[in-house]
Coordinates of C-alpha atoms in Angstrom, one line a residue:
X1 CA 0.2 -0.4 0.0
X2 CA 0.7 3.7 -1.1
X3 CA 0.4 5.9 1.4
X4 CA 1.7 9.9 0.9
X5 CA 3.9 11.0 3.9
X6 CA 5.5 14.4 4.8
X7 CA 7.8 11.2 7.2
X8 CA 10.7 11.2 4.3
X9 CA 11.2 15.2 4.2
X10 CA 11.1 15.5 7.7
X11 CA 14.2 12.5 7.9
X12 CA 16.0 14.3 5.9
X13 CA 14.9 17.4 6.7
X14 CA 16.5 16.6 10.5
X15 CA 20.2 17.6 9.6
X16 CA 19.3 20.1 6.8
X17 CA 18.4 22.4 9.3
X18 CA 20.2 21.6 12.1
X19 CA 23.5 23.3 10.0
X20 CA 21.7 27.1 10.2
X21 CA 21.9 26.5 14.0
X22 CA 25.1 25.2 14.2
X23 CA 26.7 27.6 12.8
X24 CA 24.6 29.9 14.9
X25 CA 25.8 28.2 17.5
X26 CA 30.0 28.3 16.9
X27 CA 31.3 30.1 19.6
X28 CA 30.1 28.3 22.4
X29 CA 30.8 25.0 21.6
X30 CA 28.4 22.2 23.7
X31 CA 25.8 23.9 22.3
X32 CA 27.3 23.9 19.0
X33 CA 27.5 19.9 19.8
X34 CA 24.1 19.4 21.8
X35 CA 22.7 20.9 18.2
X36 CA 24.4 17.5 15.8
X37 CA 23.3 14.4 18.7
X38 CA 19.7 16.1 18.5
X39 CA 19.4 16.5 15.1
X40 CA 20.7 12.8 14.9
X41 CA 18.7 11.6 17.4
X42 CA 15.8 13.1 15.8
X43 CA 17.0 11.6 12.1
X44 CA 17.5 8.3 13.1
X45 CA 13.3 8.4 15.6
X46 CA 11.7 10.0 12.5
X47 CA 13.8 6.8 9.7
X48 CA 13.1 3.9 13.4
X49 CA 9.9 5.2 12.7
X50 CA 8.8 3.9 9.9
X51 CA 9.7 0.5 10.5
X52 CA 7.4 -1.1 11.2
X53 CA 4.6 -0.3 8.7
X54 CA 7.2 -0.8 5.3
X55 CA 9.0 -4.0 7.4
X56 CA 5.8 -5.8 8.9
X57 CA 2.7 -4.1 7.3
X58 CA 4.1 -3.6 3.6
X59 CA 3.9 -0.3 3.5
X60 CA 5.4 2.7 1.4
X61 CA 5.5 5.7 1.8
X62 CA 5.7 8.6 -1.1
X63 CA 6.0 12.2 -1.5
X64 CA 6.4 14.3 -4.9
X65 CA 8.9 17.2 -4.6
X66 CA 8.9 18.8 -8.1
X67 CA 7.6 17.4 -11.6
X68 CA 9.3 18.9 -13.5
X69 CA 7.9 17.9 -17.2
X70 CA 5.7 15.0 -18.0
X71 CA 7.1 11.6 -16.5
X72 CA 9.6 13.8 -14.9
X73 CA 10.1 14.3 -11.6
X74 CA 11.8 14.7 -7.9
X75 CA 9.7 12.0 -5.5
X76 CA 10.9 10.4 -2.0
X77 CA 9.6 7.5 -1.3
X78 CA 10.5 4.8 1.4
X79 CA 10.3 1.5 1.0
X80 CA 12.7 -1.5 2.8
X81 CA 15.7 -0.8 0.6
X82 CA 15.3 2.6 0.8
X83 CA 15.1 1.9 4.9
X84 CA 17.9 -0.3 5.1
X85 CA 20.0 2.3 3.9
X86 CA 18.4 5.5 6.3
X87 CA 17.6 3.7 9.2
X88 CA 21.8 2.7 9.1
X89 CA 22.9 6.3 8.0
X90 CA 20.5 7.2 10.8
X91 CA 22.2 5.0 13.4
X92 CA 25.7 5.0 12.7
X93 CA 25.5 9.1 12.6
X94 CA 24.9 9.0 16.0
X95 CA 27.8 7.4 17.5
X96 CA 29.5 9.3 14.8
X97 CA 28.4 12.4 16.5
X98 CA 29.2 11.1 20.0
X99 CA 32.8 9.9 19.0
X100 CA 33.6 13.1 16.7
X101 CA 33.4 15.3 20.3
X102 CA 36.2 13.4 21.3
X103 CA 38.2 13.3 18.8
X104 CA 37.8 17.2 17.5
X105 CA 38.5 18.1 20.6
X106 CA 40.9 15.2 22.1
X107 CA 43.6 16.9 18.8
X108 CA 41.9 20.4 19.3
X109 CA 41.1 20.1 15.3
X110 CA 41.0 23.5 13.6
X111 CA 36.9 24.9 11.9
X112 CA 35.8 23.0 14.2
X113 CA 32.4 24.2 13.2
X114 CA 32.5 23.4 9.8
X115 CA 33.2 20.2 10.6
X116 CA 30.1 19.8 12.0
X117 CA 27.8 21.5 9.2
X118 CA 29.3 19.6 7.1
X119 CA 28.4 15.9 8.8
X120 CA 25.0 17.4 8.9
X121 CA 24.3 18.1 5.0
X122 CA 26.2 14.8 4.7
X123 CA 23.9 12.8 6.1
X124 CA 20.8 14.5 4.4
X125 CA 22.4 13.9 0.7
X126 CA 22.8 10.3 1.9
X127 CA 19.5 10.1 3.4
X128 CA 18.5 12.0 -0.1
X129 CA 20.2 8.9 -1.7
X130 CA 18.4 6.2 0.0
X131 CA 14.4 7.7 -0.4
X132 CA 15.1 8.5 -4.2
X133 CA 11.6 7.7 -6.0
X134 CA 13.5 6.9 -9.0
X135 CA 16.8 7.9 -10.7
X136 CA 16.6 11.2 -11.2
X137 CA 15.9 11.8 -7.7
X138 CA 18.8 9.0 -6.5
X139 CA 21.6 11.1 -9.4
X140 CA 20.3 14.9 -7.7
X141 CA 21.0 13.6 -3.8
X142 CA 24.0 11.3 -5.5
X143 CA 25.7 14.5 -6.0
X144 CA 24.7 16.6 -3.5
X145 CA 26.4 13.6 -1.1
X146 CA 29.9 14.8 -3.6
X147 CA 29.3 18.5 -2.4
X148 CA 28.7 17.7 0.6
X149 CA 31.5 15.3 1.5
X150 CA 34.5 18.0 -0.7
X151 CA 34.4 20.3 2.9
X152 CA 35.5 16.9 5.0
X153 CA 37.5 15.2 3.1
X154 CA 40.1 18.2 2.7
X155 CA 39.3 19.2 6.6
X156 CA 43.2 20.2 7.3
X157 CA 43.9 22.5 3.8
X158 CA 46.8 21.4 3.9
X159 CA 48.5 20.5 -0.3
X160 CA 47.8 16.9 0.4
X161 CA 44.2 17.7 1.6
X162 CA 43.6 19.6 -1.5
X163 CA 45.1 17.0 -3.7
X164 CA 43.3 14.3 -2.5
X165 CA 39.9 17.3 -2.4
X166 CA 40.6 17.3 -6.2
X167 CA 41.2 13.8 -7.1
X168 CA 37.7 12.3 -5.0
X169 CA 35.4 14.6 -7.1
X170 CA 37.0 14.3 -10.6
X171 CA 36.7 11.0 -9.6
X172 CA 32.8 10.5 -8.8
X173 CA 31.8 13.6 -10.4
X174 CA 32.9 11.9 -13.7
X175 CA 30.7 9.3 -12.1
X176 CA 28.1 11.6 -11.8
X177 CA 28.5 11.7 -15.2
X178 CA 28.7 8.0 -16.2
X179 CA 24.9 8.3 -13.7
X180 CA 23.0 10.8 -15.8
X181 CA 24.5 9.5 -19.0
X182 CA 22.8 6.2 -18.0
X183 CA 19.6 8.0 -16.2
X184 CA 18.9 9.6 -19.6
X185 CA 18.5 6.7 -22.1
X186 CA 16.6 4.5 -19.8
X187 CA 13.9 8.1 -19.7
X188 CA 14.7 7.3 -24.0
X189 CA 13.6 3.9 -24.0
X190 CA 11.3 3.2 -21.4
X191 CA 9.7 6.8 -20.5
X192 CA 10.3 6.4 -16.9
X193 CA 13.5 6.3 -14.5
X194 CA 11.6 4.8 -11.5
X195 CA 12.5 1.9 -8.9
X196 CA 10.6 -0.9 -9.6
X197 CA 10.9 -4.0 -7.3
X198 CA 12.2 -6.9 -9.7
X199 CA 12.4 -4.2 -13.0
X200 CA 10.9 -2.1 -15.5
X201 CA 9.1 -3.8 -17.2
X202 CA 10.0 -1.7 -21.0
X203 CA 13.5 -2.5 -20.1
X204 CA 13.3 -6.3 -21.2
X205 CA 12.1 -5.7 -24.1
X206 CA 14.2 -3.2 -24.9
X207 CA 16.7 -3.9 -27.7
X208 CA 19.5 -6.0 -25.4
X209 CA 22.3 -3.1 -26.9
X210 CA 20.4 -0.5 -25.2
X211 CA 20.0 -2.6 -22.3
X212 CA 23.4 -3.7 -21.7
X213 CA 24.6 0.1 -22.9
X214 CA 22.1 1.1 -20.2
X215 CA 23.7 -0.9 -17.3
X216 CA 27.0 -0.3 -18.2
X217 CA 27.2 3.5 -17.8
X218 CA 24.9 2.8 -14.4
X219 CA 27.5 0.8 -13.3
X220 CA 30.6 2.8 -13.9
X221 CA 29.4 5.6 -12.6
X222 CA 27.9 4.1 -9.2
X223 CA 31.1 1.8 -9.9
X224 CA 33.5 4.9 -8.2
X225 CA 31.6 5.2 -4.5
X226 CA 31.5 2.2 -4.6
X227 CA 35.5 1.9 -5.4
X228 CA 35.6 -1.2 -7.9
X229 CA 39.3 -1.6 -9.4
X230 CA 39.9 0.6 -11.2
X231 CA 38.1 3.1 -9.8
X232 CA 39.5 3.0 -6.8
X233 CA 42.3 5.1 -6.4
X234 CA 40.6 8.2 -5.2
X235 CA 39.9 6.8 -1.8
X236 CA 42.6 5.0 -0.2
X237 CA 44.1 8.6 -0.9
X238 CA 41.0 10.9 0.7
X239 CA 42.4 8.8 4.0
X240 CA 44.0 12.4 4.3
X241 CA 41.1 13.3 5.8
X242 CA 40.0 13.1 10.2
X243 CA 39.3 9.3 10.8
X244 CA 35.2 9.9 11.8
X245 CA 35.1 11.1 8.3
X246 CA 37.2 8.2 7.2
X247 CA 34.7 6.6 9.2
X248 CA 32.0 8.5 7.0
X249 CA 33.7 8.0 3.8
X250 CA 34.3 3.6 4.2
X251 CA 30.8 2.7 6.4
X252 CA 28.5 4.6 6.7
X253 CA 27.2 7.3 3.4
X254 CA 29.5 7.5 0.7
X255 CA 30.6 4.7 -0.4
X256 CA 27.7 2.7 0.8
X257 CA 25.5 5.0 -1.3
X258 CA 27.1 3.4 -4.3
X259 CA 27.3 -0.2 -3.6
X260 CA 23.3 0.8 -2.7
X261 CA 22.6 2.4 -6.6
X262 CA 23.8 0.1 -7.8
X263 CA 21.7 -2.8 -5.9
X264 CA 18.8 -0.1 -6.9
X265 CA 20.1 -0.9 -10.6
X266 CA 20.4 -4.2 -10.8
X267 CA 16.8 -4.7 -8.7
X268 CA 14.5 -1.6 -9.2
X269 CA 15.7 -0.5 -12.6
X270 CA 16.2 -3.9 -14.6
X271 CA 15.5 -7.0 -11.9
X272 CA 17.7 -9.6 -11.6
X273 CA 15.9 -12.1 -15.1
X274 CA 16.7 -9.7 -17.2
X275 CA 20.0 -8.5 -15.4
X276 CA 20.1 -12.8 -16.1
X277 CA 18.8 -12.7 -19.7
X278 CA 21.4 -10.4 -21.0
X279 CA 24.5 -11.6 -19.2
X280 CA 25.3 -8.7 -17.4
X281 CA 26.1 -10.3 -14.0
X282 CA 29.1 -12.9 -14.8
X283 CA 30.9 -9.5 -16.5
X284 CA 29.7 -7.9 -13.0
X285 CA 30.3 -10.9 -10.8
X286 CA 34.2 -11.5 -12.8
X287 CA 35.2 -7.3 -11.6
X288 CA 34.1 -7.8 -8.3
X289 CA 35.9 -11.1 -7.9
X290 CA 38.6 -9.3 -9.0
X291 CA 38.8 -5.9 -7.0
X292 CA 38.5 -8.2 -3.6
X293 CA 40.8 -10.2 -4.0
X294 CA 43.5 -7.2 -5.1
X295 CA 42.0 -5.3 -2.5
X296 CA 43.5 -7.9 -0.1
X297 CA 46.8 -8.6 -1.1
X298 CA 48.1 -4.7 -1.5
X299 CA 46.2 -4.0 1.8
X300 CA 48.9 -7.1 2.8
X301 CA 52.0 -4.4 2.3
X302 CA 50.6 -1.4 3.9
X303 CA 52.3 -0.3 7.1
X304 CA 49.9 2.8 7.7
X305 CA 46.6 1.4 9.6
X306 CA 44.1 3.9 7.4
X307 CA 45.7 3.0 4.0
X308 CA 45.6 -0.8 5.6
X309 CA 41.5 -0.2 6.4
X310 CA 40.9 1.9 3.0
X311 CA 42.1 -1.2 1.2
X312 CA 40.1 -3.5 3.5
X313 CA 37.8 -1.3 2.6
X314 CA 38.0 -1.9 -1.4
X315 CA 37.6 -5.4 -1.2
X316 CA 34.5 -5.5 1.7
X317 CA 32.7 -3.4 0.0
X318 CA 32.7 -6.3 -3.3
X319 CA 31.6 -9.0 -1.9
X320 CA 28.5 -6.3 -1.8
X321 CA 28.9 -6.2 -5.1
X322 CA 29.4 -10.0 -5.6
X323 CA 26.0 -10.8 -3.8
X324 CA 24.2 -8.9 -6.2
X325 CA 25.7 -10.5 -9.2
X326 CA 24.9 -13.4 -8.4
X327 CA 21.5 -12.8 -8.8
X328 CA 20.1 -16.1 -6.1
X329 CA 18.8 -15.7 -3.5
X330 CA 21.0 -16.5 -0.6
X331 CA 23.6 -14.5 -2.2
X332 CA 20.9 -10.9 -2.8
X333 CA 20.0 -11.8 1.2
X334 CA 24.2 -11.6 2.1
X335 CA 25.6 -9.4 -0.3
X336 CA 22.3 -6.5 1.1
X337 CA 23.1 -7.9 5.0
X338 CA 26.1 -6.8 4.5
X339 CA 26.1 -3.3 3.8
X340 CA 25.1 -3.3 7.8
X341 CA 27.7 -5.9 8.8
X342 CA 30.8 -4.2 6.8
X343 CA 29.5 -0.8 8.3
X344 CA 29.2 -1.5 12.4
X345 CA 32.4 -3.2 11.7
X346 CA 34.4 -0.9 9.4
X347 CA 33.3 1.7 11.9
X348 CA 35.0 0.2 14.9
X349 CA 38.3 -0.1 13.0
X350 CA 38.8 3.3 12.3
X351 CA 37.5 4.4 15.0
X352 CA 40.0 2.3 17.4
X353 CA 42.5 3.5 14.3
X354 CA 42.0 7.5 15.8
X355 CA 41.9 6.6 19.4
X356 CA 45.2 5.3 18.8
X357 CA 46.4 8.4 16.7
X358 CA 44.8 10.6 19.6
X359 CA 46.1 9.4 22.0
X360 CA 49.1 8.1 21.0
X361 CA 50.0 9.8 17.2
X362 CA 50.7 6.7 16.0
X363 CA 49.8 5.4 13.2
X364 CA 52.2 2.9 11.6
X365 CA 51.2 -0.8 12.1
X366 CA 55.1 -0.8 12.8
X367 CA 55.2 1.3 15.5
X368 CA 52.1 -0.5 17.9
X369 CA 54.5 -3.6 19.2
X370 CA 52.8 -3.6 22.9
X371 CA 50.3 -0.7 22.1
X372 CA 47.5 -3.1 23.7
X373 CA 48.6 -2.1 26.7
X374 CA 48.5 1.0 27.1
X375 CA 45.4 1.1 25.1
X376 CA 43.7 -2.2 25.9
X377 CA 39.7 -1.3 25.4
X378 CA 40.3 0.0 22.1
X379 CA 42.9 -3.2 20.8
X380 CA 40.2 -5.4 22.3
X381 CA 37.3 -3.7 20.1
X382 CA 40.1 -3.3 17.3
X383 CA 40.7 -8.3 17.7
X384 CA 36.4 -8.2 17.4
X385 CA 35.6 -6.4 14.4
X386 CA 39.3 -7.6 12.6
X387 CA 37.7 -11.4 13.4
X388 CA 34.2 -10.5 12.0
X389 CA 36.0 -8.6 9.0
X390 CA 37.5 -12.5 8.0
X391 CA 34.4 -13.9 8.3
X392 CA 34.3 -16.3 11.5
X393 CA 31.2 -17.4 13.7
X394 CA 29.3 -14.9 15.7
X395 CA 30.0 -11.7 14.3
X396 CA 28.1 -9.9 12.3
X397 CA 30.5 -10.7 9.2
X398 CA 29.7 -15.1 9.1
X399 CA 25.7 -14.5 8.6
X400 CA 26.8 -12.3 5.6
X401 CA 29.2 -13.6 3.6
X402 CA 27.6 -17.4 5.0
X403 CA 24.5 -15.9 2.4
X404 CA 27.6 -15.0 -0.1
X405 CA 28.8 -18.2 0.3
X406 CA 25.6 -20.3 -0.4
X407 CA 24.7 -18.3 -3.0
X408 CA 27.5 -18.7 -5.5
X409 CA 27.5 -22.7 -4.9
X410 CA 23.2 -22.8 -5.5
X411 CA 24.1 -21.1 -8.9
X412 CA 27.2 -23.4 -9.8
X413 CA 29.6 -20.4 -8.7
X414 CA 32.7 -22.6 -7.2
X415 CA 35.0 -20.2 -8.7
X416 CA 33.2 -17.2 -7.0
X417 CA 32.7 -18.9 -3.5
X418 CA 36.7 -19.8 -3.0
X419 CA 37.1 -16.4 -4.1
X420 CA 35.6 -15.5 -1.1
X421 CA 37.2 -17.6 1.4
X422 CA 40.2 -17.1 0.1
X423 CA 39.5 -13.5 0.9
X424 CA 38.6 -14.2 4.3
X425 CA 42.1 -16.4 4.9
X426 CA 44.0 -12.7 3.3
X427 CA 41.7 -11.0 6.6
X428 CA 43.6 -12.9 9.4
X429 CA 46.5 -11.6 7.1
X430 CA 46.4 -8.1 7.5
X431 CA 44.5 -7.9 10.7
X432 CA 46.1 -10.3 12.7
X433 CA 49.4 -9.2 12.7
X434 CA 48.1 -6.4 14.3
X435 CA 46.1 -7.6 16.8
X436 CA 49.2 -10.6 17.7
X437 CA 52.0 -7.2 17.8
X438 CA 49.5 -5.2 20.1
X439 CA 49.1 -8.3 22.7
X440 CA 51.9 -10.3 22.0
X441 CA 55.3 -7.9 21.5
X442 CA 57.5 -5.2 22.4
X443 CA 58.6 -2.7 21.3
X444 CA 61.8 -4.0 21.8
X445 CA 61.2 -7.8 20.5
X446 CA 58.2 -7.6 17.3
X447 CA 58.7 -9.1 13.6
X448 CA 59.4 -7.3 11.6
X449 CA 55.4 -5.0 9.6
X450 CA 54.4 -5.3 7.3
X451 CA 55.0 -8.9 6.4
X452 CA 54.6 -8.6 2.9
X453 CA 57.4 -5.7 1.2
X454 CA 58.0 -4.4 -2.0
X455 CA 56.1 -2.0 -4.4
X456 CA 53.0 -2.4 -3.1
X457 CA 54.0 -2.1 0.5
X458 CA 55.8 0.0 3.2
X459 CA 56.2 2.6 5.0
X460 CA 55.3 5.5 3.3
X461 CA 55.6 9.2 4.3
X462 CA 51.9 9.9 3.1
X463 CA 49.8 11.7 5.2
X464 CA 47.1 9.7 6.6
X465 CA 44.8 11.5 9.4
X466 CA 43.4 14.6 10.6
X467 CA 45.7 15.9 13.3
X468 CA 46.2 19.4 13.3
X469 CA 48.4 21.5 10.7
X470 CA 51.9 21.9 11.4
X471 CA 52.7 25.2 11.2
X472 CA 49.3 26.4 12.4
X473 CA 51.3 27.8 16.1
X474 CA 53.3 30.1 13.5
X475 CA 50.3 32.4 12.4
X476 CA 47.9 30.3 10.0
X477 CA 44.7 29.7 10.6
X478 CA 42.8 27.0 13.6
X479 CA 39.3 28.6 13.3
X480 CA 37.5 28.4 15.9
X481 CA 39.1 26.6 19.5
X482 CA 37.4 27.6 22.4
X483 CA 40.8 26.9 24.3
X484 CA 41.5 29.6 27.4
X485 CA 45.0 31.2 27.9
X486 CA 45.0 28.7 31.2
X487 CA 45.5 25.7 28.9
X488 CA 47.6 24.6 27.1
X489 CA 48.4 24.0 23.7
X490 CA 47.9 21.1 21.6
X491 CA 51.2 18.5 20.2
X492 CA 50.7 19.8 16.9
X493 CA 50.9 16.7 14.7
X494 CA 51.0 15.3 10.8
X495 CA 48.8 13.4 9.5
X496 CA 50.9 9.9 10.5
X497 CA 50.6 11.5 13.9
X498 CA 54.6 13.2 14.4
X499 CA 55.4 15.5 17.1
X500 CA 56.7 18.5 16.2
X501 CA 60.7 19.0 16.2
X502 CA 59.8 21.0 19.8
X503 CA 59.0 17.4 21.5
X504 CA 59.8 14.4 22.8
X505 CA 57.8 11.7 21.7
X506 CA 57.4 11.2 18.1
X507 CA 54.7 8.7 17.0
X508 CA 55.4 5.3 18.9
X509 CA 56.4 3.6 22.4
X510 CA 57.6 6.8 24.4
X511 CA 61.2 6.4 26.4
X512 CA 60.3 3.2 28.3
X513 CA 57.8 1.8 26.3
X514 CA 53.7 1.7 26.7
X515 CA 52.5 2.8 30.2
X516 CA 49.3 0.8 31.1
X517 CA 46.3 1.8 31.0
X518 CA 43.7 -1.1 32.6
X519 CA 40.8 -2.5 31.5
X520 CA 38.6 0.8 32.6
X521 CA 38.5 3.8 30.2
X522 CA 42.0 5.1 31.4
X523 CA 43.2 5.2 28.5
X524 CA 40.8 7.7 26.7
X525 CA 38.3 10.2 26.8
X526 CA 34.7 8.4 27.0
X527 CA 33.3 10.1 23.9
X528 CA 35.9 7.9 21.6
X529 CA 35.7 4.5 23.8
X530 CA 31.9 4.8 24.0
X531 CA 30.9 4.9 20.2
X532 CA 34.1 2.7 20.1
X533 CA 32.4 -0.7 22.0
X534 CA 28.7 0.2 20.3
X535 CA 30.0 -0.3 17.1
X536 CA 32.0 -3.2 18.7
X537 CA 28.7 -4.1 20.1
X538 CA 26.7 -3.4 16.9
X539 CA 28.3 -5.9 15.3
X540 CA 28.7 -9.1 18.1
X541 CA 24.6 -8.3 18.5
X542 CA 24.2 -8.4 14.5
X543 CA 26.4 -11.8 14.3
X544 CA 24.6 -13.6 17.3
X545 CA 20.6 -12.3 17.0
X546 CA 21.1 -10.2 13.0
X547 CA 17.0 -10.9 13.1
X548 CA 16.6 -9.2 16.7
X549 CA 18.3 -6.9 15.0
X550 CA 16.2 -5.2 12.4
X551 CA 18.6 -5.4 9.3
X552 CA 17.6 -9.1 8.1
X553 CA 14.1 -8.7 8.3
X554 CA 15.0 -5.5 6.1
X555 CA 16.6 -7.5 4.1
X556 CA 14.6 -10.6 3.8
X557 CA 11.7 -8.2 2.7
X558 CA 13.9 -6.9 0.2
X559 CA 14.0 -10.0 -1.1
X560 CA 10.3 -11.3 -1.2
X561 CA 9.6 -8.0 -2.9
X562 CA 10.9 -8.9 -5.7
X563 CA 8.9 -11.9 -6.9
X564 CA 10.4 -14.9 -9.1
X565 CA 14.2 -15.3 -8.6
X566 CA 16.4 -16.0 -11.5

């Protein structure tokens, strides 16, 4: 049943209207951040209120924004697939908002008001992507998401940040052009761009060459943000951003908008049957398989933790794409379920990397031997999320990957099933050394890291975290700080977490080794530790009771609504 409702609009406005309030309270940071938290809670509440009627009641909420011409309109629609993305993004914005407070204050970052405002704009655009009723509306919000996240990528205003930002815009706007071209061609061929569960009927009778061209344009466009190789290189470079932004890019909004767009194309534009008849699913599955294996191999050789996590993200996103491309019911469930599963696990990992950076100014894995003594809770959460990424049972990654492997076997895709299992082994290969040396090695006695060296690995001088720009104390603009004359000035760090020459500690363990912090939270502020443990708990809950966590029920509803499966 279709129900006209303002709630999709209000869900977008919840964070959009917070932007002027964030700027208005820029001189009072507690109030400013209170506005952010209130907006995040309101957005999540509005979206969560839609779950019962959409998932269990079979309702769909629609709202027409603008009619541009006959058959061309900007409209919102809340169906099960859109609810999956919208609910996830709004939930994790709450967690990320609390974490951002601890992170930004811990490093005394500049331009914090701009940061929180851009975050709110990004979530408004992300929910617009989730609730788009047709391909044209999705394109508009997809591009707005790029614009909203650009200030976050370039937050540090260094040459490296600006270069990464230009690359980000080039890739993502290029992908947007491909999406627009595919949308125009789709409208010309079928007279509609509206999402229809099971696919637009007219596409099944369209000239196969034209239909394949539409598919290629749309997959290429959305594949940029989904980081399919060879369109992936913007993502590791975007690690120049602050760590909460990296979590946004990798776990919540940007890359998930790419795989969400691919899900819309496969499920609601073409439909599994048409994708099968056109023969375009297999090539996409091959590209996804190549991406998940190659990215995992490259991750083995990355010494900087955030860049290792970046290549892990590239690999994990292709699990989702592979599940969609296999077109089998189990594979579709696994691919869609991996959207929230990966989000909780990867957000945990990035939060841990950020906590290590804030508290120890250490970013290279080779400098982290024994750091479990200094940050026991953080590294415990890192271990849990790492195990989930590798597909260890009782964690979120196991459930989603199990469905994908079963779907691959059901379709006779033993090669794809084997590739998934091999990728799990590679996940252990690049995550386990981090955990092992944190707890079982010491700064004076540890193996060389990374395990793989050579052209694809080793330590680099690439700046990959969002610390205070070096030189800020020399007269550079530092934005809206709130500390008083009695407060100590923050350490100045570059993106690798190295202190300026005026300080004794240059990342890695201090002289004398790591100081034990204990297991009661003494390692960091609870603004940082709380979100880490919350995200890790989400990964565990989704692994043990996925139905109770609601996401599996939403995914099952999406697949059931497709009707006949290939």
